[in-house]
PDB file of C-alpha atoms in Angstrom:
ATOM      1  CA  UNK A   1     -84.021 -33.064 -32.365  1.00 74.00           C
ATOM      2  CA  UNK A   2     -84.664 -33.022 -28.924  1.00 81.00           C
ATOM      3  CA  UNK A   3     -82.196 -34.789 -26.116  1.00 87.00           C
ATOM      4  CA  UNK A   4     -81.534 -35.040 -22.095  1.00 91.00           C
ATOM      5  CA  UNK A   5     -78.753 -35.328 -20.205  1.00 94.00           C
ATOM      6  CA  UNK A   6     -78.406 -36.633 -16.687  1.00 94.00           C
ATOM      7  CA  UNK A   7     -74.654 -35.341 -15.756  1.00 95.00           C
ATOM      8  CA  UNK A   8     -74.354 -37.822 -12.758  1.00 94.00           C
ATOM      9  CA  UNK A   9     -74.379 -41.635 -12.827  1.00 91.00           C
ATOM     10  CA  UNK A  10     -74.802 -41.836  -9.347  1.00 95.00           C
ATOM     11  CA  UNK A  11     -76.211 -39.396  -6.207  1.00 97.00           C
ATOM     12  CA  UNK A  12     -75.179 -40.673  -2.513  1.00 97.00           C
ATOM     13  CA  UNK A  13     -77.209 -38.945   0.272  1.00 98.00           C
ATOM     14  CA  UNK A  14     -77.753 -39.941   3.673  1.00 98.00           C
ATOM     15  CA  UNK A  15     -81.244 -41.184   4.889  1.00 97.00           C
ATOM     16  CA  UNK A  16     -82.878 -37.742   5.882  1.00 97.00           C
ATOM     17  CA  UNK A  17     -80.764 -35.603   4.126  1.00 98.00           C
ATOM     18  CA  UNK A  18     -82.706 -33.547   0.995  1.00 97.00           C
ATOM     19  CA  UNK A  19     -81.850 -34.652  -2.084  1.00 97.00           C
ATOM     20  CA  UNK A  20     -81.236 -33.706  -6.117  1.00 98.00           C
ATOM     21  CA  UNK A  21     -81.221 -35.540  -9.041  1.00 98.00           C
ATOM     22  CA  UNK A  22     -80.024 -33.324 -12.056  1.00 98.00           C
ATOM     23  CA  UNK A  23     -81.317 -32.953 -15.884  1.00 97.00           C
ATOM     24  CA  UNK A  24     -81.447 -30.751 -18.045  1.00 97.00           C
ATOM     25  CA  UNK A  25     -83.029 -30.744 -22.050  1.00 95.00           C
ATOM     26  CA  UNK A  26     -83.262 -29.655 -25.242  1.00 92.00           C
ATOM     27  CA  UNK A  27     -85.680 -29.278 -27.777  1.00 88.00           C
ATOM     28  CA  UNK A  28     -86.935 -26.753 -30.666  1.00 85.00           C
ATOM     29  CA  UNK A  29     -89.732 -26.169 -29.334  1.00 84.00           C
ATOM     30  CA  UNK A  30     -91.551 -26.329 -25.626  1.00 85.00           C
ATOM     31  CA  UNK A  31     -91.067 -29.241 -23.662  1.00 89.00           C
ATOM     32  CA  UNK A  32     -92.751 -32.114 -21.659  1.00 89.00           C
ATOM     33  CA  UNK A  33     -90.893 -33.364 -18.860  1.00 93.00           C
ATOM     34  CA  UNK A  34     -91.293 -36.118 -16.735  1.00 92.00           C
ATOM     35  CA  UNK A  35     -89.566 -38.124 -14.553  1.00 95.00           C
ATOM     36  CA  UNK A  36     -89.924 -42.102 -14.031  1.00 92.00           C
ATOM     37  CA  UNK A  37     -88.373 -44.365 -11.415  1.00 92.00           C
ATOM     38  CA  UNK A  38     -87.232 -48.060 -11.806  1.00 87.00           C
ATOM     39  CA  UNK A  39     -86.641 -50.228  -8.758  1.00 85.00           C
ATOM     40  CA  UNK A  40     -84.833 -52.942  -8.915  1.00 77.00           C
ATOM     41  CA  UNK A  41     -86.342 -56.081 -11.302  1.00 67.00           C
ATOM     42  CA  UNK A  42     -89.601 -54.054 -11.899  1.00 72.00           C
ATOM     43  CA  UNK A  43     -90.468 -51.893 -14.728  1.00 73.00           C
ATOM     44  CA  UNK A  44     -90.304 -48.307 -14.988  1.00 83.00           C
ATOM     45  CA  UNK A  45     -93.131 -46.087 -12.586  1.00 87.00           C
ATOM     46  CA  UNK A  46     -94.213 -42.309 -13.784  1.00 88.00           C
ATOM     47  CA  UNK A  47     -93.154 -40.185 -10.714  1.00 93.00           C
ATOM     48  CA  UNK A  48     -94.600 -36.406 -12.615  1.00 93.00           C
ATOM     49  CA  UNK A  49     -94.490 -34.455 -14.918  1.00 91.00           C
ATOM     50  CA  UNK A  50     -94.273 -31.077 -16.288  1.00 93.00           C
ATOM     51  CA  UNK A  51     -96.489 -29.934 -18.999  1.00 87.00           C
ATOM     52  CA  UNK A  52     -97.313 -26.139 -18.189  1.00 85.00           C
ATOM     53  CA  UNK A  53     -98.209 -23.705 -15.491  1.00 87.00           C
ATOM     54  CA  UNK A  54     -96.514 -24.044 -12.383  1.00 90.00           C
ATOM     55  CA  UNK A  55     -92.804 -24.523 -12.081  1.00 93.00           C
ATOM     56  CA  UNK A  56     -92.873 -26.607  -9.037  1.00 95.00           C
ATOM     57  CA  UNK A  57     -94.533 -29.783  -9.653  1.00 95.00           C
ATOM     58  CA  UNK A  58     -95.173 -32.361  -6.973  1.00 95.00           C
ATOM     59  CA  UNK A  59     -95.469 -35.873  -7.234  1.00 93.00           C
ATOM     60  CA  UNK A  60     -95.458 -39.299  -6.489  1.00 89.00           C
ATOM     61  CA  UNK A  61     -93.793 -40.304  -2.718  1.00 91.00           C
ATOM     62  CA  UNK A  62     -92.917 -36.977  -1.499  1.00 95.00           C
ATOM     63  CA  UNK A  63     -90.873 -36.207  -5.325  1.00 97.00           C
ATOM     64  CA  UNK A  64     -91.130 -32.532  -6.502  1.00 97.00           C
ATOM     65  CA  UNK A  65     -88.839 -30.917  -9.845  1.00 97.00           C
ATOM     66  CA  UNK A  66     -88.702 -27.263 -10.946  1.00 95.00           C
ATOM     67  CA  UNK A  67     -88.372 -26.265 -14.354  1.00 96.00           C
ATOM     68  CA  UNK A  68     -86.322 -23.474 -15.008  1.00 96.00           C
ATOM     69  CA  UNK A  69     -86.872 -22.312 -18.663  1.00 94.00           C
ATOM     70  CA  UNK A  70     -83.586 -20.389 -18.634  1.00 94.00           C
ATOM     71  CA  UNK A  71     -81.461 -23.084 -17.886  1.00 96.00           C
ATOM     72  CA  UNK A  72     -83.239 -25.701 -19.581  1.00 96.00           C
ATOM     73  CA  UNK A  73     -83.470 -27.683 -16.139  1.00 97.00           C
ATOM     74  CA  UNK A  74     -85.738 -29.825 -14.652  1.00 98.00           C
ATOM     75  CA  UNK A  75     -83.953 -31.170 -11.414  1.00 98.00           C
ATOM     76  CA  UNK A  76     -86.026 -33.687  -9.375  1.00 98.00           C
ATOM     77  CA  UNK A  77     -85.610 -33.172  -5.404  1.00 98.00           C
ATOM     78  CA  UNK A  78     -86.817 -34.389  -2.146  1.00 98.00           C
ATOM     79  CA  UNK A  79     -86.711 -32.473   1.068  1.00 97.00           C
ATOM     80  CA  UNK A  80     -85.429 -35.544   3.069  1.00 97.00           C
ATOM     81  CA  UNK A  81     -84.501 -39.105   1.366  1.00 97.00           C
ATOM     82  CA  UNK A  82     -85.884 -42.662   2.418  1.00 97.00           C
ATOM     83  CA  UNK A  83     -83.088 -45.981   1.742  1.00 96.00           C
ATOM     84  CA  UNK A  84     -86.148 -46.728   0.077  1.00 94.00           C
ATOM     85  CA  UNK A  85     -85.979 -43.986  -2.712  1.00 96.00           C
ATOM     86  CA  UNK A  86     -82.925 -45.720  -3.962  1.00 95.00           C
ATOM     87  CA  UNK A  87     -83.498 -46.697  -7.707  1.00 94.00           C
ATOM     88  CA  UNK A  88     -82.844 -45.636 -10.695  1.00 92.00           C
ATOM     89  CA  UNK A  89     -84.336 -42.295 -12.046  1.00 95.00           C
ATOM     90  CA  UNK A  90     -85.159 -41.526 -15.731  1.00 93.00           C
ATOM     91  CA  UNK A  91     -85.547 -37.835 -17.055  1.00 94.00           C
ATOM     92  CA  UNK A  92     -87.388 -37.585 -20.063  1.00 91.00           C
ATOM     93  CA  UNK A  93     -88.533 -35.228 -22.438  1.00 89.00           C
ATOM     94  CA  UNK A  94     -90.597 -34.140 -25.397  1.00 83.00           C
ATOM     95  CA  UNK A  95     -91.043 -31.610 -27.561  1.00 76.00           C
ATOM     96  CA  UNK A  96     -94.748 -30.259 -27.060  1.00 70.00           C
ATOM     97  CA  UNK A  97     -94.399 -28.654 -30.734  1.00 67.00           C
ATOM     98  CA  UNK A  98     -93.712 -31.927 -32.914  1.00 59.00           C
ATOM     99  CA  UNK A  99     -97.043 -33.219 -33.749  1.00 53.00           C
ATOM    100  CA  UNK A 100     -95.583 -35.824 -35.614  1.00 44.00           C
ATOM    101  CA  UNK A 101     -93.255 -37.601 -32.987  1.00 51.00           C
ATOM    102  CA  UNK A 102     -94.397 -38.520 -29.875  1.00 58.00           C
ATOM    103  CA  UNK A 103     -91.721 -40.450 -28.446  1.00 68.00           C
ATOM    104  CA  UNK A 104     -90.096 -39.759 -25.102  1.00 78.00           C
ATOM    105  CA  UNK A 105     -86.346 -39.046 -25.069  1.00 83.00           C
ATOM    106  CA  UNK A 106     -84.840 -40.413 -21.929  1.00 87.00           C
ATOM    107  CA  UNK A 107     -81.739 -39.156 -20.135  1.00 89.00           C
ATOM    108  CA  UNK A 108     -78.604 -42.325 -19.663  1.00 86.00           C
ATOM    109  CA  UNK A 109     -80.263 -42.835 -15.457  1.00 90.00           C
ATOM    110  CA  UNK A 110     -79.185 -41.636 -13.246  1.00 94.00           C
ATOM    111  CA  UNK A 111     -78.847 -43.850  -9.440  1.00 93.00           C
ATOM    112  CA  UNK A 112     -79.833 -42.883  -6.379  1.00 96.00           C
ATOM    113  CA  UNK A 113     -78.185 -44.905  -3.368  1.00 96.00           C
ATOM    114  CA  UNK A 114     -79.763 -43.695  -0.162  1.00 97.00           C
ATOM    115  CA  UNK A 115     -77.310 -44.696   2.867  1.00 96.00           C
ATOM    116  CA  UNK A 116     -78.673 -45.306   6.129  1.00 95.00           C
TER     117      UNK A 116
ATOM    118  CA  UNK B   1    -105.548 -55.919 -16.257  1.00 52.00           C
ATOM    119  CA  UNK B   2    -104.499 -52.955 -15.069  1.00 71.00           C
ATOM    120  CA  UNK B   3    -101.496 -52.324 -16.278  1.00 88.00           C
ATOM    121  CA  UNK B   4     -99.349 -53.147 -19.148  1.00 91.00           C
ATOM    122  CA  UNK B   5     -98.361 -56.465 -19.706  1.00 93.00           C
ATOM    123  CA  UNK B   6     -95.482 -58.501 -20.959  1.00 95.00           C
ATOM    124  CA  UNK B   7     -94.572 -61.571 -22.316  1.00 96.00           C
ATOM    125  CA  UNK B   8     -92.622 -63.553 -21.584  1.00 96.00           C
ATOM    126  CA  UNK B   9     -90.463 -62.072 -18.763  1.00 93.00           C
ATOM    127  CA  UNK B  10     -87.591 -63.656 -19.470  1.00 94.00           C
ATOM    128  CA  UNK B  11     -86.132 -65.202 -22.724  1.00 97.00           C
ATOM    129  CA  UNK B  12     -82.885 -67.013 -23.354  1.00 97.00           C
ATOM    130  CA  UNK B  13     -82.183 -67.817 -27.009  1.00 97.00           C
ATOM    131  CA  UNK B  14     -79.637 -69.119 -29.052  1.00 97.00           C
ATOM    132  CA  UNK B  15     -77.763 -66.757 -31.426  1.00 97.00           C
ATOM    133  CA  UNK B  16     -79.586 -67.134 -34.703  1.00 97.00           C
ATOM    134  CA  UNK B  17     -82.741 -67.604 -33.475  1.00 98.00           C
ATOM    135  CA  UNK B  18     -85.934 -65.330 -34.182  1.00 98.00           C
ATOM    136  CA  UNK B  19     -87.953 -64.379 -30.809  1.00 98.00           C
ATOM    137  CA  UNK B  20     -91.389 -62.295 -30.375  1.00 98.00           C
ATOM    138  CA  UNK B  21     -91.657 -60.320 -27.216  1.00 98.00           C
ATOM    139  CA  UNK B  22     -95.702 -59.530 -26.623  1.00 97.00           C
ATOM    140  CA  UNK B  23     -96.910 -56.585 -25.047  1.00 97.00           C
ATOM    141  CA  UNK B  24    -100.487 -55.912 -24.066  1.00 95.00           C
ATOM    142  CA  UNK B  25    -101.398 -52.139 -23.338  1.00 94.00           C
ATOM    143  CA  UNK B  26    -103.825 -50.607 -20.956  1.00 91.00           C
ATOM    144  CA  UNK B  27    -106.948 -51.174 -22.607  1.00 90.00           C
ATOM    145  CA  UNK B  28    -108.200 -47.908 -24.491  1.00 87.00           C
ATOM    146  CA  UNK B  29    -104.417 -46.423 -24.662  1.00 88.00           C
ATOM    147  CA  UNK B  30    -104.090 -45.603 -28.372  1.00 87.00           C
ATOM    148  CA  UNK B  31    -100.585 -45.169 -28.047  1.00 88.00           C
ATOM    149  CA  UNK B  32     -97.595 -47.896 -27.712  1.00 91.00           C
ATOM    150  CA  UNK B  33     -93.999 -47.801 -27.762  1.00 91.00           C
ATOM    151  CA  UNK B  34     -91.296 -50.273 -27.497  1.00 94.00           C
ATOM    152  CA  UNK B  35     -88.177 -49.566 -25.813  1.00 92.00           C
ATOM    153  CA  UNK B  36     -84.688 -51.368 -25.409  1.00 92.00           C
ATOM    154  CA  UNK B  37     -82.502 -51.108 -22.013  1.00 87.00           C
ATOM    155  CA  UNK B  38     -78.908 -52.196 -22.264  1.00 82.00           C
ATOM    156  CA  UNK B  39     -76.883 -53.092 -19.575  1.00 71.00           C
ATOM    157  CA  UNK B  40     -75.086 -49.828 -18.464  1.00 62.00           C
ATOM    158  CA  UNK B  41     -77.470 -48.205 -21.245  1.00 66.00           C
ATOM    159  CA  UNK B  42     -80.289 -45.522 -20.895  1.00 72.00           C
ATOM    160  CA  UNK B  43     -83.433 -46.259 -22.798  1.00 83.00           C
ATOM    161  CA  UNK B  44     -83.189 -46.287 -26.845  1.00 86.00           C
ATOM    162  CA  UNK B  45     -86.341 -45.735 -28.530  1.00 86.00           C
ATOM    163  CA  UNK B  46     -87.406 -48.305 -31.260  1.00 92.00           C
ATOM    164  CA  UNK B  47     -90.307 -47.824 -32.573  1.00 91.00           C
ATOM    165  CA  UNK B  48     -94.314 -45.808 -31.702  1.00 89.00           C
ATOM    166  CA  UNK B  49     -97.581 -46.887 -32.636  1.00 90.00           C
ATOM    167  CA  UNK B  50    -100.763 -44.193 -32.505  1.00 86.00           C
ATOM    168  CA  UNK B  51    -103.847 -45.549 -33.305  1.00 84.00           C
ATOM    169  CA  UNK B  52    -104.313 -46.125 -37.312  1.00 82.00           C
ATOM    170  CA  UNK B  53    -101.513 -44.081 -38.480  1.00 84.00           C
ATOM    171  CA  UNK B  54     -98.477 -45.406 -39.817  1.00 86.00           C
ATOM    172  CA  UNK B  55     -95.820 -46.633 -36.788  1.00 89.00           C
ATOM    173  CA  UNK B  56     -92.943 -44.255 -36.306  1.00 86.00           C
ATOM    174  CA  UNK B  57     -89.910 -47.088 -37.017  1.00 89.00           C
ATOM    175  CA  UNK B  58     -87.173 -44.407 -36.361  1.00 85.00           C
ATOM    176  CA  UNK B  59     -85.619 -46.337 -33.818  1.00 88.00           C
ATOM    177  CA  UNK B  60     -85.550 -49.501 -35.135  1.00 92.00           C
ATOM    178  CA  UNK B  61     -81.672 -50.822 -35.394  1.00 92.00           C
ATOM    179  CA  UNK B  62     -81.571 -52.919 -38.209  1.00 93.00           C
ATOM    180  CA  UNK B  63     -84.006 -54.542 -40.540  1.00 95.00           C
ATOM    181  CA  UNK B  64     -83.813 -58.074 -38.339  1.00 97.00           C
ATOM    182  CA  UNK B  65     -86.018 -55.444 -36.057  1.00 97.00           C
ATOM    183  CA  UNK B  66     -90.289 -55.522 -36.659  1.00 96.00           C
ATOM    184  CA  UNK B  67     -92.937 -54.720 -34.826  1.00 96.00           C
ATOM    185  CA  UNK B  68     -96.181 -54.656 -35.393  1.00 95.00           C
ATOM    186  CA  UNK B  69     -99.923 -53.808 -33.390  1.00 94.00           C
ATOM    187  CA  UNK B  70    -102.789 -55.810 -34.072  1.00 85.00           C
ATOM    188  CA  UNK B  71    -106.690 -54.421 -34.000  1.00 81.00           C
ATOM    189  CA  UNK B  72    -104.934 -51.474 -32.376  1.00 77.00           C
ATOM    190  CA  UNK B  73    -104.272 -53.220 -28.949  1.00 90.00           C
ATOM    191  CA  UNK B  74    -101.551 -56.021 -28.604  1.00 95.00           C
ATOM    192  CA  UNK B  75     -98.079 -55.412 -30.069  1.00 96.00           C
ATOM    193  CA  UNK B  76     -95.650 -57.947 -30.961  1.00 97.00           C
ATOM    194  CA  UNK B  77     -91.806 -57.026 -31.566  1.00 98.00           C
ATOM    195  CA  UNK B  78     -90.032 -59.542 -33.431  1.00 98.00           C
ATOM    196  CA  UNK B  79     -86.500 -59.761 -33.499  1.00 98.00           C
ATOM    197  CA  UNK B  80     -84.776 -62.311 -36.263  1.00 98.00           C
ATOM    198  CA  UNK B  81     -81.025 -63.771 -36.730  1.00 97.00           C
ATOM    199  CA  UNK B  82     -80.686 -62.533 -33.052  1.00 98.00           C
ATOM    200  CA  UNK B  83     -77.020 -61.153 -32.352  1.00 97.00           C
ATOM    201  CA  UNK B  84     -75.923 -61.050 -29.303  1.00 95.00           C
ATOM    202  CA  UNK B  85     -75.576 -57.656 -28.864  1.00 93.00           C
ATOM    203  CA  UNK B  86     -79.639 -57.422 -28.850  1.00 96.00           C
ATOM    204  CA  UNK B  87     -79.332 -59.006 -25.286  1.00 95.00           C
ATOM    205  CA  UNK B  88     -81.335 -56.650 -23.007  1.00 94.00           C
ATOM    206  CA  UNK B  89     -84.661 -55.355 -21.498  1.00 92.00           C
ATOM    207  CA  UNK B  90     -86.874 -54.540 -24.155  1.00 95.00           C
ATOM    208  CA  UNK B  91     -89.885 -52.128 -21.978  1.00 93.00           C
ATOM    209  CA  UNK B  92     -93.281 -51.610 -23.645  1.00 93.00           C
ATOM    210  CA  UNK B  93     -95.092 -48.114 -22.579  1.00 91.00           C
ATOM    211  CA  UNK B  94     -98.632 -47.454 -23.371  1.00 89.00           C
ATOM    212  CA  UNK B  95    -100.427 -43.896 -23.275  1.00 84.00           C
ATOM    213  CA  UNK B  96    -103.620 -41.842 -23.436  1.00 76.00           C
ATOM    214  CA  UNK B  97    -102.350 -38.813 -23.187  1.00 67.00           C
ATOM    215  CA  UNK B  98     -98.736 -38.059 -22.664  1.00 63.00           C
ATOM    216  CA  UNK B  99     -97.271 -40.040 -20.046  1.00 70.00           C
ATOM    217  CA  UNK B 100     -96.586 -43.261 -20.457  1.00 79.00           C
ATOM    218  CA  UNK B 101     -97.341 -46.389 -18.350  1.00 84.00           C
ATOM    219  CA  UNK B 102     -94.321 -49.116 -18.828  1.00 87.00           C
ATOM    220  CA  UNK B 103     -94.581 -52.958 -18.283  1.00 89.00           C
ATOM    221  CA  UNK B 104     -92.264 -54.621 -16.622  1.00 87.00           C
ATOM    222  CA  UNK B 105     -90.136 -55.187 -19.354  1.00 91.00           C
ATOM    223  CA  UNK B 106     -88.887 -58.731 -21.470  1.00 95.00           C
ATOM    224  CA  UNK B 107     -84.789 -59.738 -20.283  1.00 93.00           C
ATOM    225  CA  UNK B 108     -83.444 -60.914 -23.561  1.00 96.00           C
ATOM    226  CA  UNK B 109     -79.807 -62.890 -23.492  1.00 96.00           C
ATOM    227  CA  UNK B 110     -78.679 -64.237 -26.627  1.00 97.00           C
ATOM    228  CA  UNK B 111     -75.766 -66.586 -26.121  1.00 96.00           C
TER     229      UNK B 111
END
């Protein structure tokens, strides 16, 4: 079985100020991660994703997470946060060993609110 | 289009009533999944479509729950004797390889 979990419900920063977004995972085998954003009354957007190689991945609007094997972490973080970043993030995972279920396992959200 | 597509946007039915929720995928994605989004709620996986094989209906809730993909492109979710604890957003992804690309989601209320 493979799960996430997304500790905090909600992340205050300050515009400017860097920012993380926890999550860690757990599968049996090696994981996909990814993280997706959902603004308000729109569906959810792919922000990146981690599949192998590096373990800093960059992506979409200044967005970069690190995936630590040892603590089964894949944190999503931004040097210094726009009021427009706030949304809700979704960490999800998969397990790159089950050939028979593809499905993405999503974290509970976790919200961002970006202060001015 | 260019994206995935859902239909309608919005639907309010009565308790009781069956609904369909349509979802057209990026043309040439062989995969499709259907999501659900509660209020409060992460996202609950309901059921996974890959090409010809047989749909993975793990998530499903109950049996009033169906799905189905036609000619491998459009899928249609049907929901019967809605309750109305089956008000939310129901999301439909669509992928090529292993990153999904969501529509904008259906907002179900039941009352």
């Amino acid at each position: 079985a493979q799960s996430v979990a997304q500790p905090e419900d909600q992340v205050n920063v300050a515009e400017g100020n860097p920012l993380t977004v926890k999550c860690t995972y757990s599968v049996s085998g090696n994981p996909y991660l990814f993280w997706y954003v959902q603004y308000p009354n729109r569906g959810l957007q792919f922000l990146l994703k981690y599949i192998t190689g590096d373990n800093l991945v960059k992506g979409s609007y200044g967005f970069e997470a690190e995936f630590n094997k040892s603590q089964t972490s894949f944190h999503l973080k931004k040097p210094s946060a726009l009021v427009s970043d706030s949304a809700l993030y979704f960490c999800a995972v998969r397990d790159m060993n089950n050939n028979a279920g593809n499905m993405l396992t999503f974290g509970g959200g976790t919200r961002l609110m970006v202060k001015p | 289009g260019a994206g995935v597509s859902q239909s309608p946007s919005n639907k309010v039915t009565e308790k009781g009533k069956d609904v369909e929720l349509r979802c057209d995928p990026i043309s040439g994605h062989t995969a499709l999944y259907w999501y659900r989004q509660s209020l409060g709620q992460g996202l609950e996986f309901l059921i996974y479509f890959q090409g010809n094989s047989a749909p993975d209906k793990s998530g499903l809730p109950s049996d009033r729950f169906s799905a189905e993909r036609t000619g491998g492109s459009v899928s249609t979710l049907t929901i019967q004797r809605t309750q109305q604890e089956d008000s939310a957003v129901y999301l439909c992804a669509s992928s090529l390889d292993r990153a999904g690309t969501f529509g904008s989601g259906t907002r179900l209320t039941v009352v």
